[in-house]
């Protein structure tokens, strides 16, 4: 019974993430924004899953709060992550003089080159306009909530 519920929940979350990706791609016409929408679809279920794994029961009200507030709050986390990626990308201007910088900044340059490589492989989304990321996160939250309500997860 528990395995069936977890399988249903994972399937619903995955379909909502794919649907969020498609909707945000059609709205913004950018792959990177659609990836942020895909990531944003998973965020409202993370607190509910963590509390359930810790032994919480009767999480219906907690799931509602997580999803409703998640439409407004989780996109802010995505926007902060986007800004952080943008700040890391700005480190590349220091790459030519990296040998003269302190060890901490040399490490930051190595991190930037690693993240740049991951962005080339599409493992990490590229930074885009912050309002697009917030919009993609809000769309993903709404799609996730609709899927969760329709399939009886909340």
Short mmCIF file of C-alpha atoms in Angstrom, two decimals:
data_model
loop_
_atom_site.label_atom_id
_atom_site.label_comp_id
_atom_site.label_asym_id
_atom_site.label_seq_id
_atom_site.Cartn_x
_atom_site.Cartn_y
_atom_site.Cartn_z
CA UNK A 1 0.00 0.00 0.00
CA UNK A 2 2.74 2.46 0.97
CA UNK A 3 4.82 1.54 -2.08
CA UNK A 4 1.80 2.08 -4.34
CA UNK A 5 1.20 5.52 -2.79
CA UNK A 6 4.85 6.49 -3.22
CA UNK A 7 4.81 5.25 -6.81
CA UNK A 8 1.64 7.25 -7.53
CA UNK A 9 3.15 10.35 -5.92
CA UNK A 10 6.41 10.06 -7.87
CA UNK A 11 4.48 9.53 -11.11
CA UNK A 12 2.23 12.53 -10.51
CA UNK A 13 5.19 14.75 -9.61
CA UNK A 14 7.10 13.65 -12.71
CA UNK A 15 4.12 14.30 -14.99
CA UNK A 16 3.52 17.69 -13.40
CA UNK A 17 7.21 18.54 -13.91
CA UNK A 18 7.05 17.55 -17.58
CA UNK A 19 3.80 19.47 -18.05
CA UNK A 20 5.34 22.51 -16.30
CA UNK A 21 8.34 22.28 -18.61
CA UNK A 22 6.09 22.26 -21.68
CA UNK A 23 3.90 25.14 -20.48
CA UNK A 24 6.84 27.37 -19.50
CA UNK A 25 8.59 26.59 -22.78
CA UNK A 26 5.52 27.67 -24.75
CA UNK A 27 5.11 30.83 -22.66
CA UNK A 28 8.74 32.01 -22.56
CA UNK A 29 10.16 30.28 -25.67
CA UNK A 30 13.42 29.56 -23.84
CA UNK A 31 14.80 26.19 -22.85
CA UNK A 32 16.58 27.52 -19.75
CA UNK A 33 13.35 29.01 -18.36
CA UNK A 34 11.55 25.74 -19.02
CA UNK A 35 14.22 23.90 -17.05
CA UNK A 36 13.59 26.24 -14.11
CA UNK A 37 9.88 25.38 -14.44
CA UNK A 38 10.74 21.68 -14.42
CA UNK A 39 12.81 22.08 -11.25
CA UNK A 40 10.12 24.22 -9.64
CA UNK A 41 7.55 21.43 -9.95
CA UNK A 42 9.45 19.32 -7.41
CA UNK A 43 9.81 21.98 -4.71
CA UNK A 44 6.30 21.92 -3.14
CA UNK A 45 6.52 18.18 -2.43
CA UNK A 46 9.97 18.24 -0.81
CA UNK A 47 8.84 19.44 2.66
CA UNK A 48 5.90 17.01 2.65
CA UNK A 49 8.16 14.13 1.67
CA UNK A 50 10.76 15.00 4.31
CA UNK A 51 8.12 15.16 7.06
CA UNK A 52 6.59 11.89 5.84
CA UNK A 53 10.01 10.21 5.88
CA UNK A 54 10.53 11.50 9.43
CA UNK A 55 7.36 9.68 10.46
CA UNK A 56 4.73 12.38 10.07
CA UNK A 57 1.16 11.30 9.51
CA UNK A 58 -2.02 13.11 8.48
CA UNK A 59 -0.11 15.56 6.32
CA UNK A 60 -3.11 16.85 4.38
CA UNK A 61 -3.08 20.34 5.93
CA UNK A 62 0.71 20.52 5.72
CA UNK A 63 0.57 19.54 2.03
CA UNK A 64 -2.03 22.25 1.34
CA UNK A 65 0.07 24.87 3.09
CA UNK A 66 3.21 23.73 1.29
CA UNK A 67 1.52 23.89 -2.10
CA UNK A 68 -0.36 27.15 -1.61
CA UNK A 69 2.55 29.02 -0.07
CA UNK A 70 4.82 27.26 -2.53
CA UNK A 71 3.25 29.10 -5.43
CA UNK A 72 4.63 32.32 -3.94
CA UNK A 73 7.70 31.26 -1.92
CA UNK A 74 9.41 28.49 -3.87
CA UNK A 75 9.79 30.60 -7.01
CA UNK A 76 11.80 33.01 -4.84
CA UNK A 77 14.21 30.15 -4.09
CA UNK A 78 14.52 29.52 -7.81
CA UNK A 79 15.19 33.21 -8.43
CA UNK A 80 17.88 33.23 -5.74
CA UNK A 81 19.49 30.17 -7.33
CA UNK A 82 19.38 31.93 -10.71
CA UNK A 83 21.03 35.03 -9.22
CA UNK A 84 23.68 32.83 -7.60
CA UNK A 85 24.43 31.22 -10.96
CA UNK A 86 24.70 34.68 -12.49
CA UNK A 87 27.12 35.80 -9.78
CA UNK A 88 29.23 32.68 -10.27
CA UNK A 89 29.29 33.37 -14.01
CA UNK A 90 30.68 36.86 -13.34
CA UNK A 91 33.78 35.30 -11.79
CA UNK A 92 34.99 34.37 -15.27
CA UNK A 93 36.28 37.93 -15.76
CA UNK A 94 38.94 37.15 -13.16
CA UNK A 95 40.11 34.02 -14.97
CA UNK A 96 43.04 35.71 -16.81
CA UNK A 97 44.59 36.88 -13.53
CA UNK A 98 43.69 33.78 -11.52
CA UNK A 99 47.33 33.01 -10.68
CA UNK A 100 47.59 36.31 -8.73
CA UNK A 101 44.43 35.80 -6.68
CA UNK A 102 44.18 34.24 -3.21
CA UNK A 103 43.42 30.52 -2.94
CA UNK A 104 39.74 31.14 -2.10
CA UNK A 105 39.13 33.05 -5.30
CA UNK A 106 41.07 30.47 -7.30
CA UNK A 107 38.67 27.87 -5.90
CA UNK A 108 35.73 30.04 -6.94
CA UNK A 109 37.13 30.18 -10.48
CA UNK A 110 37.40 26.38 -10.51
CA UNK A 111 33.79 26.13 -9.31
CA UNK A 112 32.74 28.55 -12.05
CA UNK A 113 34.44 26.48 -14.73
CA UNK A 114 32.78 23.31 -13.35
CA UNK A 115 29.33 24.95 -13.39
CA UNK A 116 29.99 26.27 -16.89
CA UNK A 117 30.82 22.75 -18.03
CA UNK A 118 27.63 21.43 -16.38
CA UNK A 119 25.63 24.13 -18.17
CA UNK A 120 27.16 23.03 -21.47
CA UNK A 121 25.81 19.52 -20.77
CA UNK A 122 22.43 21.01 -19.70
CA UNK A 123 22.79 19.53 -16.20
CA UNK A 124 22.47 22.98 -14.61
CA UNK A 125 20.26 25.67 -16.14
CA UNK A 126 21.80 28.87 -17.40
CA UNK A 127 20.85 32.08 -15.61
CA UNK A 128 18.06 34.04 -17.26
CA UNK A 129 15.96 37.05 -16.30
CA UNK A 130 14.85 36.77 -12.69
CA UNK A 131 11.19 37.58 -13.38
CA UNK A 132 11.08 34.74 -15.94
CA UNK A 133 12.44 32.32 -13.36
CA UNK A 134 9.90 33.49 -10.79
CA UNK A 135 7.11 33.15 -13.35
CA UNK A 136 8.26 29.66 -14.31
CA UNK A 137 8.34 28.67 -10.63
CA UNK A 138 4.84 30.04 -10.04
CA UNK A 139 3.52 28.20 -13.09
CA UNK A 140 5.20 25.00 -11.91
CA UNK A 141 3.69 25.40 -8.44
CA UNK A 142 0.21 25.87 -9.84
CA UNK A 143 0.55 22.92 -12.22
CA UNK A 144 1.88 20.74 -9.40
CA UNK A 145 -1.00 21.74 -7.13
CA UNK A 146 -3.56 21.00 -9.86
CA UNK A 147 -2.02 17.58 -10.50
CA UNK A 148 -1.87 16.83 -6.77
CA UNK A 149 -5.52 17.76 -6.27
CA UNK A 150 -6.74 15.87 -9.34
CA UNK A 151 -4.90 12.69 -8.37
CA UNK A 152 -5.85 12.92 -4.71
CA UNK A 153 -2.44 13.57 -3.20
CA UNK A 154 -3.83 16.56 -1.27
#
